[in-house]
Amino acid sequence: MAQRAFITGITGQDGSYLSEFLLAKGYEVHGLVRRSSTFGTERIDHLYLDPHLESARLFLHYGDLTDGNTLSRLLQEIQPTEVYNLGAQSHVAVSFLNPIYTADVVALGTLRLLEVVRQLDQPVRFYQASSSEMFGKATEVPQNEETPFHPRSPYAVAKVYAFWQTLNHREAYGMFNCNGILFNHESPRRGETFVTRKITRAVARIKRGLQERLYLGNLDAERDWGFAGDYVRAMWLMLQQDEPDDFVIATGTRRSVREFCEAAFALVNLDWEQYVKIDQRYLRPAEVDMVEGDASKARRVLGWEPTVAFDQLVEMMVEADMELAAHERTLVDAGLKQVEWRQGRHD
Ligand code: NAP
Ligand code: GDD
């Protein structure tokens, strides 16, 4: 039987890379999309709209992780062989502002989906997008599958709940459920309010004369940053094993936000210190100061390795954003677009 995947969060960064990956492997891919007043499918339009490519095997369905009835109807119709739960209110800072909504989508949304999957006729392999944010105020460095959780935000608390529900359904009902505990992963498709993309967008726009400064919060925070394309491969590998299990996915190196700034500005020959300013509004009520992952279990069991190092990742993102900014500059010069200066958002 052809492999049929159902992906929540298909319009997000990871959803788009995972769709490409699964379509290339011959899967039929079904994705959950939220109705919005704009399309919101930019990251997958190249797959959905290309008549020669994969579109015949890519299907989008309206729904929401807060709507269990629709999830149930869709999965009964689709009868997937694999389910990837990537949908989330995934912004940590926003989770402090909208904690109950975040819990509804991230924690209860996962439980809703697990309950629907549990009641399907055929066995389904289930991937849960767990996060290094669950380690939070970590008790050891680096963190592995045995490291205790100490979540530091409503988002992270909700992810811990979803982690344990996923594991409990595995133990209680014998479901093939895997938690991928993924450390930060980025790409040119990263949302613009996450710090790496916020920096690379600003670097390119400053270089093209479209922006004057970049306002950030905590420059001392350290993250283990990898490339999203590598990380979706790990998701799939987890579901191809004989037994379900949980895996840390990380590069094993960490850098500070300051170091990311230095590297990104240096690529276009600018001194980051002249452009980066601190805005207290980007500080969080509680911070995860540092995370660094130990992915040796994934290397050993899955044969997974990251292929993109930190410097290559920064370069890839700056290059892509330089192209975007060049296009924006052309529109501005032709009088077709005003220079936008977005500021004052709590992201
Ligand atoms: P993302 O770019 O923010 O994408 C989130 C996706 O979830 C989008 O498709 C979004 O739809 C969808 N979504 C939001 N609220 C929803 C709802 N109520 N019902 C259904 N779908 C909803 O996130 P990402 O970076 O691809 O991350 C994918 C998953 O991995 C998330 O669960 C995230 O928490 C987790 N994770 C990410 C990282 C990382 O570093 N990227 C690390 C560890 C774990 P719209 O497009 O309509 O907003
Ligand atoms: N977003 C943002 N904006 N972060 C900033 C800023 C800013 O202006 N200035 C400094 N930072 C710091 C944050 O305080 C945090 O310590 C770090 O940069 C990374 O922030 P984000 O890029 O927003 O990512 P995150 O680590 O909080 O969360 C991301 O990674 C998690 C995996 O560890 C998200 O993708 C989560 O969904 C994911 O689970």
CSV table of C-alpha atoms and ligand atoms in Angstrom, one decimal:
chain,number,residue,atom,x,y,z
A,1,MET,CA,0.0,0.0,0.0
A,2,ALA,CA,1.2,3.5,-0.8
A,3,GLN,CA,2.5,5.4,2.2
A,4,ARG,CA,0.1,8.2,3.2
A,5,ALA,CA,1.2,11.0,5.6
A,6,PHE,CA,-1.0,13.5,7.5
A,7,ILE,CA,0.9,16.6,8.6
A,8,THR,CA,-0.4,19.2,11.0
A,9,GLY,CA,1.6,22.5,10.6
A,10,ILE,CA,2.2,21.8,6.9
A,11,THR,CA,2.3,25.6,6.2
A,12,GLY,CA,5.2,26.1,8.7
A,13,GLN,CA,8.9,25.9,8.2
A,14,ASP,CA,9.2,22.2,9.1
A,15,GLY,CA,5.9,21.2,7.4
A,16,SER,CA,7.2,22.6,4.1
A,17,TYR,CA,10.6,20.7,4.3
A,18,LEU,CA,8.9,17.5,5.4
A,19,SER,CA,6.3,17.7,2.6
A,20,GLU,CA,9.1,18.0,0.0
A,21,PHE,CA,11.0,15.1,1.6
A,22,LEU,CA,7.9,12.8,1.8
A,23,LEU,CA,6.7,13.6,-1.7
A,24,ALA,CA,10.2,12.8,-3.1
A,25,LYS,CA,9.9,9.4,-1.4
A,26,GLY,CA,6.6,8.8,-3.2
A,27,TYR,CA,4.3,9.5,-0.3
A,28,GLU,CA,0.8,10.8,-0.7
A,29,VAL,CA,0.8,13.9,1.6
A,30,HIS,CA,-2.2,15.4,3.4
A,31,GLY,CA,-1.9,18.6,5.3
A,32,LEU,CA,-4.0,20.5,7.8
A,33,VAL,CA,-4.4,24.2,7.0
A,34,ARG,CA,-6.1,27.0,9.0
A,35,ARG,CA,-8.5,29.2,7.2
A,36,SER,CA,-7.1,32.7,7.0
A,37,SER,CA,-8.0,36.0,5.3
A,38,THR,CA,-4.7,35.6,3.4
A,39,PHE,CA,-3.4,32.4,1.7
A,40,GLY,CA,-0.6,31.6,4.1
A,41,THR,CA,0.6,28.7,2.0
A,42,GLU,CA,3.7,30.5,0.6
A,43,ARG,CA,6.1,27.8,1.9
A,44,ILE,CA,4.3,25.0,0.0
A,45,ASP,CA,3.0,26.8,-3.0
A,46,HIS,CA,5.9,25.5,-5.1
A,47,LEU,CA,4.7,22.0,-4.4
A,48,TYR,CA,1.0,22.6,-4.5
A,49,LEU,CA,0.8,24.8,-7.6
A,50,ASP,CA,3.4,23.2,-9.9
A,51,PRO,CA,1.4,21.1,-12.4
A,52,HIS,CA,4.4,19.0,-13.4
A,53,LEU,CA,5.7,18.2,-10.0
A,54,GLU,CA,4.2,16.7,-6.9
A,55,SER,CA,0.8,18.4,-6.7
A,56,ALA,CA,-1.1,15.3,-7.7
A,57,ARG,CA,-0.1,13.7,-4.4
A,58,LEU,CA,-0.4,16.8,-2.1
A,59,PHE,CA,-3.8,17.5,-0.5
A,60,LEU,CA,-4.7,20.3,1.8
A,61,HIS,CA,-7.6,20.2,4.3
A,62,TYR,CA,-9.1,23.0,6.4
A,63,GLY,CA,-9.0,22.3,10.1
A,64,ASP,CA,-7.5,23.3,13.4
A,65,LEU,CA,-5.9,21.5,16.3
A,66,THR,CA,-8.5,23.1,18.5
A,67,ASP,CA,-11.3,21.3,16.5
A,68,GLY,CA,-11.4,17.7,17.4
A,69,ASN,CA,-14.5,16.8,15.4
A,70,THR,CA,-12.8,17.9,12.1
A,71,LEU,CA,-9.6,16.1,13.0
A,72,SER,CA,-11.7,13.0,13.5
A,73,ARG,CA,-13.6,13.3,10.2
A,74,LEU,CA,-10.4,14.0,8.3
A,75,LEU,CA,-8.4,11.2,9.6
A,76,GLN,CA,-11.3,8.7,9.1
A,77,GLU,CA,-11.4,9.8,5.5
A,78,ILE,CA,-7.7,9.9,4.8
A,79,GLN,CA,-6.7,6.8,6.7
A,80,PRO,CA,-3.0,7.8,7.0
A,81,THR,CA,-0.2,5.4,7.7
A,82,GLU,CA,1.9,8.1,9.3
A,83,VAL,CA,0.9,11.3,11.3
A,84,TYR,CA,3.3,14.1,11.9
A,85,ASN,CA,2.1,16.6,14.5
A,86,LEU,CA,4.0,19.8,13.8
A,87,GLY,CA,1.2,22.3,14.3
A,88,ALA,CA,1.7,24.6,17.2
A,89,GLN,CA,1.6,28.2,18.5
A,90,SER,CA,5.3,27.9,18.3
A,91,HIS,CA,6.6,31.3,19.5
A,92,VAL,CA,7.9,31.2,23.1
A,93,ALA,CA,7.5,34.9,23.8
A,94,VAL,CA,3.9,34.9,22.4
A,95,SER,CA,3.1,32.0,24.7
A,96,PHE,CA,3.5,34.4,27.7
A,97,LEU,CA,0.9,36.7,26.1
A,98,ASN,CA,-1.5,33.9,25.0
A,99,PRO,CA,-0.9,31.1,27.5
A,100,ILE,CA,-4.3,29.5,27.4
A,101,TYR,CA,-4.6,29.5,23.6
A,102,THR,CA,-1.0,28.1,23.5
A,103,ALA,CA,-2.0,25.3,25.9
A,104,ASP,CA,-5.1,24.5,23.9
A,105,VAL,CA,-3.3,24.1,20.6
A,106,VAL,CA,0.0,22.6,21.8
A,107,ALA,CA,-1.1,20.4,24.8
A,108,LEU,CA,-4.7,19.6,24.2
A,109,GLY,CA,-4.4,19.7,20.4
A,110,THR,CA,-1.9,16.9,20.7
A,111,LEU,CA,-4.2,14.9,22.9
A,112,ARG,CA,-7.1,15.5,20.5
A,113,LEU,CA,-5.0,14.1,17.7
A,114,LEU,CA,-3.7,11.2,19.7
A,115,GLU,CA,-7.3,10.2,20.6
A,116,VAL,CA,-8.4,10.3,17.0
A,117,VAL,CA,-5.4,8.3,15.9
A,118,ARG,CA,-6.0,5.7,18.6
A,119,GLN,CA,-9.5,5.1,17.3
A,120,LEU,CA,-8.5,4.5,13.7
A,121,ASP,CA,-8.9,1.0,12.3
A,122,GLN,CA,-5.4,0.5,11.0
A,123,PRO,CA,-2.2,1.0,13.0
A,124,VAL,CA,-0.6,4.5,12.5
A,125,ARG,CA,2.9,5.7,13.2
A,126,PHE,CA,2.8,9.0,15.1
A,127,TYR,CA,5.5,11.7,15.3
A,128,GLN,CA,5.3,14.4,18.0
A,129,ALA,CA,7.2,17.7,17.5
A,130,SER,CA,8.7,17.9,21.0
A,131,SER,CA,11.2,20.6,21.8
A,132,SER,CA,14.5,21.3,23.6
A,133,GLU,CA,12.6,24.1,25.3
A,134,MET,CA,11.3,21.4,27.6
A,135,PHE,CA,14.8,21.2,29.2
A,136,GLY,CA,14.5,25.0,29.9
A,137,LYS,CA,16.6,25.6,33.1
A,138,ALA,CA,18.6,22.5,32.3
A,139,THR,CA,20.4,20.6,35.0
A,140,GLU,CA,23.2,19.3,32.8
A,141,VAL,CA,25.1,20.1,29.6
A,142,PRO,CA,24.6,18.8,27.0
A,143,GLN,CA,21.0,17.5,27.3
A,144,ASN,CA,20.0,14.0,26.2
A,145,GLU,CA,17.0,11.8,26.4
A,146,GLU,CA,17.5,11.2,30.1
A,147,THR,CA,17.9,14.9,31.1
A,148,PRO,CA,15.0,16.0,33.4
A,149,PHE,CA,12.6,18.7,32.0
A,150,HIS,CA,12.3,22.2,33.6
A,151,PRO,CA,10.1,24.2,31.2
A,152,ARG,CA,10.4,28.0,31.4
A,153,SER,CA,7.4,29.2,29.4
A,154,PRO,CA,3.7,28.4,28.8
A,155,TYR,CA,4.8,27.0,25.4
A,156,ALA,CA,7.4,24.7,27.0
A,157,VAL,CA,5.0,23.5,29.7
A,158,ALA,CA,2.5,22.7,27.0
A,159,LYS,CA,5.1,20.8,25.0
A,160,VAL,CA,6.0,18.8,28.2
A,161,TYR,CA,2.3,17.8,28.5
A,162,ALA,CA,2.2,16.7,24.9
A,163,PHE,CA,5.5,14.8,25.3
A,164,TRP,CA,4.0,12.7,28.1
A,165,GLN,CA,0.7,12.2,26.4
A,166,THR,CA,2.5,10.9,23.4
A,167,LEU,CA,4.6,8.6,25.6
A,168,ASN,CA,1.6,7.5,27.7
A,169,HIS,CA,-0.5,6.6,24.7
A,170,ARG,CA,2.5,4.5,23.5
A,171,GLU,CA,2.7,2.7,26.9
A,172,ALA,CA,-1.1,2.4,27.6
A,173,TYR,CA,-2.3,1.5,24.1
A,174,GLY,CA,0.7,0.1,22.3
A,175,MET,CA,0.7,2.9,19.8
A,176,PHE,CA,3.8,3.5,17.6
A,177,ASN,CA,4.4,7.0,18.9
A,178,CYS,CA,7.8,8.9,18.8
A,179,ASN,CA,8.9,12.1,20.4
A,180,GLY,CA,11.5,14.0,18.4
A,181,ILE,CA,13.1,16.4,21.0
A,182,LEU,CA,14.4,18.8,18.4
A,183,PHE,CA,16.8,21.6,19.2
A,184,ASN,CA,16.5,24.9,17.3
A,185,HIS,CA,16.6,24.5,13.6
A,186,GLU,CA,16.5,27.3,11.1
A,187,SER,CA,16.5,28.0,7.3
A,188,PRO,CA,15.6,30.6,4.8
A,189,ARG,CA,12.0,29.6,5.5
A,190,ARG,CA,12.2,30.3,9.2
A,191,GLY,CA,9.4,32.6,10.5
A,192,GLU,CA,10.6,36.2,10.6
A,193,THR,CA,9.9,36.7,14.3
A,194,PHE,CA,12.4,34.0,15.4
A,195,VAL,CA,15.7,35.5,16.3
A,196,THR,CA,17.9,34.0,13.5
A,197,ARG,CA,15.6,35.1,10.7
A,198,LYS,CA,14.9,38.4,12.3
A,199,ILE,CA,18.7,39.0,12.2
A,200,THR,CA,19.3,37.8,8.7
A,201,ARG,CA,16.3,39.7,7.3
A,202,ALA,CA,17.6,42.9,9.0
A,203,VAL,CA,21.2,42.3,7.8
A,204,ALA,CA,20.0,42.2,4.2
A,205,ARG,CA,17.6,45.1,4.5
A,206,ILE,CA,20.2,47.3,6.3
A,207,LYS,CA,22.7,46.4,3.5
A,208,ARG,CA,20.2,47.4,0.9
A,209,GLY,CA,19.2,50.7,2.7
A,210,LEU,CA,15.8,49.5,3.6
A,211,GLN,CA,16.2,49.4,7.4
A,212,GLU,CA,18.3,51.4,9.8
A,213,ARG,CA,18.7,49.4,13.0
A,214,LEU,CA,17.9,46.0,14.5
A,215,TYR,CA,16.2,45.8,17.9
A,216,LEU,CA,16.8,42.6,19.9
A,217,GLY,CA,16.4,41.4,23.4
A,218,ASN,CA,18.8,39.0,25.2
A,219,LEU,CA,22.0,38.7,23.3
A,220,ASP,CA,23.6,36.3,25.8
A,221,ALA,CA,21.1,33.5,25.2
A,222,GLU,CA,22.8,30.4,23.6
A,223,ARG,CA,21.2,28.0,21.3
A,224,ASP,CA,22.2,24.8,19.4
A,225,TRP,CA,21.2,25.9,15.9
A,226,GLY,CA,20.9,23.4,13.0
A,227,PHE,CA,19.3,23.3,9.5
A,228,ALA,CA,15.6,22.4,9.3
A,229,GLY,CA,16.2,20.3,6.2
A,230,ASP,CA,18.4,17.9,8.2
A,231,TYR,CA,15.9,17.8,11.0
A,232,VAL,CA,12.8,16.6,9.0
A,233,ARG,CA,14.9,13.7,7.8
A,234,ALA,CA,15.3,12.7,11.5
A,235,MET,CA,11.5,12.8,12.0
A,236,TRP,CA,10.9,10.4,9.1
A,237,LEU,CA,13.7,8.1,10.3
A,238,MET,CA,12.1,7.8,13.7
A,239,LEU,CA,8.9,6.4,12.2
A,240,GLN,CA,10.8,3.8,10.1
A,241,GLN,CA,12.3,1.9,13.1
A,242,ASP,CA,11.1,-1.4,14.4
A,243,GLU,CA,10.2,0.1,17.8
A,244,PRO,CA,8.9,3.5,18.7
A,245,ASP,CA,11.2,5.6,20.8
A,246,ASP,CA,12.2,9.2,21.7
A,247,PHE,CA,15.3,11.0,20.3
A,248,VAL,CA,17.2,14.2,20.8
A,249,ILE,CA,18.1,15.9,17.5
A,250,ALA,CA,20.8,18.5,17.7
A,251,THR,CA,24.2,19.5,16.3
A,252,GLY,CA,26.0,19.4,19.7
A,253,THR,CA,27.4,22.9,19.3
A,254,ARG,CA,26.0,26.1,20.7
A,255,ARG,CA,26.4,29.8,19.9
A,256,SER,CA,25.0,33.0,21.5
A,257,VAL,CA,22.6,35.4,19.8
A,258,ARG,CA,25.5,37.9,19.9
A,259,GLU,CA,27.7,35.4,17.9
A,260,PHE,CA,24.9,34.9,15.4
A,261,CYS,CA,24.7,38.7,14.9
A,262,GLU,CA,28.5,38.9,14.5
A,263,ALA,CA,28.6,36.2,11.9
A,264,ALA,CA,25.6,37.4,9.9
A,265,PHE,CA,26.7,41.1,9.7
A,266,ALA,CA,30.3,40.1,8.9
A,267,LEU,CA,29.0,38.3,5.8
A,268,VAL,CA,28.0,41.6,4.2
A,269,ASN,CA,31.0,43.5,5.7
A,270,LEU,CA,29.0,45.4,8.3
A,271,ASP,CA,30.0,45.8,12.0
A,272,TRP,CA,27.0,44.5,13.9
A,273,GLU,CA,27.6,46.7,16.9
A,274,GLN,CA,26.7,49.8,14.9
A,275,TYR,CA,23.3,48.5,14.1
A,276,VAL,CA,22.0,46.3,16.9
A,277,LYS,CA,20.2,47.9,19.8
A,278,ILE,CA,18.5,46.4,22.8
A,279,ASP,CA,14.8,46.8,23.2
A,280,GLN,CA,13.5,45.7,26.7
A,281,ARG,CA,10.3,44.5,25.1
A,282,TYR,CA,12.0,41.6,23.5
A,283,LEU,CA,13.1,40.2,26.9
A,284,ARG,CA,11.0,37.3,28.3
A,285,PRO,CA,9.5,37.0,31.8
A,286,ALA,CA,11.6,33.8,32.1
A,287,GLU,CA,14.5,32.9,29.8
A,288,VAL,CA,16.1,29.7,28.7
A,289,ASP,CA,19.7,30.8,29.0
A,290,MET,CA,21.4,28.0,27.2
A,291,VAL,CA,20.6,24.7,25.5
A,292,GLU,CA,23.0,22.2,23.8
A,293,GLY,CA,21.9,18.8,22.6
A,294,ASP,CA,23.6,15.4,22.7
A,295,ALA,CA,22.2,13.5,19.7
A,296,SER,CA,24.4,10.4,20.1
A,297,LYS,CA,21.4,8.1,20.4
A,298,ALA,CA,20.0,9.4,17.1
A,299,ARG,CA,23.4,8.9,15.4
A,300,ARG,CA,23.7,5.4,16.8
A,301,VAL,CA,20.1,4.1,16.2
A,302,LEU,CA,18.9,6.2,13.3
A,303,GLY,CA,22.2,6.8,11.6
A,304,TRP,CA,21.3,10.5,11.5
A,305,GLU,CA,23.9,13.2,11.1
A,306,PRO,CA,23.5,17.0,10.6
A,307,THR,CA,25.0,18.1,7.3
A,308,VAL,CA,25.0,21.9,7.7
A,309,ALA,CA,27.3,23.6,10.2
A,310,PHE,CA,26.6,26.9,11.9
A,311,ASP,CA,28.6,29.1,9.5
A,312,GLN,CA,27.0,27.5,6.5
A,313,LEU,CA,23.6,27.9,8.0
A,314,VAL,CA,24.1,31.7,8.6
A,315,GLU,CA,25.5,32.1,5.1
A,316,MET,CA,22.5,30.2,3.5
A,317,MET,CA,20.1,32.5,5.4
A,318,VAL,CA,21.9,35.7,4.7
A,319,GLU,CA,22.2,34.9,1.0
A,320,ALA,CA,18.5,34.1,0.7
A,321,ASP,CA,17.5,37.3,2.5
A,322,MET,CA,19.9,39.4,0.3
A,323,GLU,CA,17.9,38.2,-2.7
A,324,LEU,CA,14.6,39.0,-1.0
A,325,ALA,CA,15.9,42.5,-0.1
A,326,ALA,CA,17.2,43.1,-3.6
A,327,HIS,CA,13.7,42.4,-4.9
A,328,GLU,CA,12.2,44.7,-2.3
A,329,ARG,CA,14.7,47.4,-3.2
A,330,THR,CA,13.7,47.2,-6.8
A,331,LEU,CA,10.0,47.7,-5.9
A,332,VAL,CA,10.8,50.6,-3.6
A,333,ASP,CA,13.0,52.3,-6.3
A,334,ALA,CA,10.1,51.8,-8.9
A,335,GLY,CA,7.7,53.5,-6.4
A,336,LEU,CA,5.7,50.3,-6.1
A,337,LYS,CA,6.3,49.8,-2.4
A,338,GLN,CA,6.9,52.0,0.6
A,339,VAL,CA,9.9,51.3,2.9
A,340,GLU,CA,8.4,49.4,5.8
A,341,TRP,CA,10.0,49.8,9.2
A,342,ARG,CA,8.4,47.3,11.5
A,343,GLN,CA,9.0,47.9,15.2
A,344,GLY,CA,7.2,47.7,18.5
A,345,ARG,CA,6.0,44.1,18.2
A,346,HIS,CA,6.6,41.7,21.1
A,347,ASP,CA,8.3,38.9,19.1
B,1,NAP,P1,6.1,27.3,12.5
B,1,NAP,O1,6.9,27.7,11.3
B,1,NAP,O2,5.7,28.3,13.5
B,1,NAP,O3,4.8,26.5,12.0
B,1,NAP,C1,3.8,26.2,12.9
B,1,NAP,C2,2.7,25.5,12.1
B,1,NAP,O4,1.6,25.2,13.0
B,1,NAP,C3,2.1,26.4,11.0
B,1,NAP,O5,1.7,25.6,9.9
B,1,NAP,C4,0.8,27.0,11.7
B,1,NAP,O6,-0.2,27.4,10.7
B,1,NAP,C5,0.4,25.7,12.4
B,1,NAP,N1,-0.6,26.1,13.5
B,1,NAP,C6,-0.6,27.1,14.4
B,1,NAP,N2,-1.6,27.0,15.2
B,1,NAP,C7,-2.4,26.0,14.7
B,1,NAP,C8,-3.7,25.5,15.1
B,1,NAP,N3,-4.4,26.0,16.1
B,1,NAP,N4,-4.1,24.4,14.5
B,1,NAP,C9,-3.4,23.8,13.4
B,1,NAP,N5,-2.2,24.3,13.0
B,1,NAP,C10,-1.7,25.4,13.7
B,1,NAP,O7,6.9,26.1,13.4
B,1,NAP,P2,8.1,25.2,12.9
B,1,NAP,O8,9.4,25.9,13.2
B,1,NAP,O9,7.9,24.7,11.5
B,1,NAP,O10,8.0,24.0,14.0
B,1,NAP,C11,7.2,22.9,13.7
B,1,NAP,C12,6.9,22.2,15.1
B,1,NAP,O11,8.1,21.8,15.7
B,1,NAP,C13,6.2,23.1,16.1
B,1,NAP,O12,5.3,22.2,16.8
B,1,NAP,C14,7.3,23.6,17.0
B,1,NAP,O13,6.7,24.0,18.2
B,1,NAP,C15,8.2,22.4,17.0
B,1,NAP,N6,9.6,22.7,17.2
B,1,NAP,C16,10.2,23.6,16.4
B,1,NAP,C17,11.6,23.8,16.6
B,1,NAP,C18,12.3,24.8,15.7
B,1,NAP,O14,13.5,25.2,16.1
B,1,NAP,N7,11.8,25.2,14.6
B,1,NAP,C19,12.3,23.1,17.6
B,1,NAP,C20,11.6,22.2,18.3
B,1,NAP,C21,10.3,22.0,18.2
B,1,NAP,P3,-0.2,28.9,10.1
B,1,NAP,O15,0.7,28.8,9.0
B,1,NAP,O16,-1.6,29.0,9.7
B,1,NAP,O17,0.2,29.8,11.2
B,2,GDD,N1,12.4,35.9,18.9
B,2,GDD,C1,13.3,36.7,19.4
B,2,GDD,N2,13.3,38.0,19.1
B,2,GDD,N3,14.3,36.1,20.2
B,2,GDD,C2,15.2,37.0,20.7
B,2,GDD,C3,15.3,38.3,20.4
B,2,GDD,C4,14.3,38.9,19.5
B,2,GDD,O1,14.2,40.0,19.2
B,2,GDD,N4,16.4,38.9,21.0
B,2,GDD,C5,17.0,37.9,21.7
B,2,GDD,N5,16.3,36.7,21.5
B,2,GDD,C6,16.6,35.5,22.2
B,2,GDD,C7,15.4,34.8,22.9
B,2,GDD,O2,15.2,35.5,24.2
B,2,GDD,C8,15.9,33.4,23.0
B,2,GDD,O3,16.7,33.2,24.1
B,2,GDD,C9,16.7,33.2,21.7
B,2,GDD,O4,16.9,34.5,21.2
B,2,GDD,C10,16.0,32.3,20.7
B,2,GDD,O5,14.7,32.8,20.5
B,2,GDD,P1,13.8,32.3,19.3
B,2,GDD,O6,14.5,32.4,18.0
B,2,GDD,O7,12.5,33.0,19.4
B,2,GDD,O8,13.7,30.7,19.6
B,2,GDD,P2,13.4,29.9,20.9
B,2,GDD,O9,14.6,29.2,21.3
B,2,GDD,O10,12.7,30.8,21.9
B,2,GDD,O11,12.2,28.9,20.4
B,2,GDD,C11,12.4,28.3,19.1
B,2,GDD,O12,13.1,27.1,19.3
B,2,GDD,C12,12.5,26.1,20.1
B,2,GDD,C13,13.4,24.9,20.2
B,2,GDD,O13,14.3,25.1,21.3
B,2,GDD,C14,11.0,28.0,18.6
B,2,GDD,O14,11.1,27.5,17.3
B,2,GDD,C15,10.3,27.0,19.4
B,2,GDD,O15,9.0,26.6,18.8
B,2,GDD,C16,11.2,25.7,19.5
B,2,GDD,O16,10.5,24.7,20.3
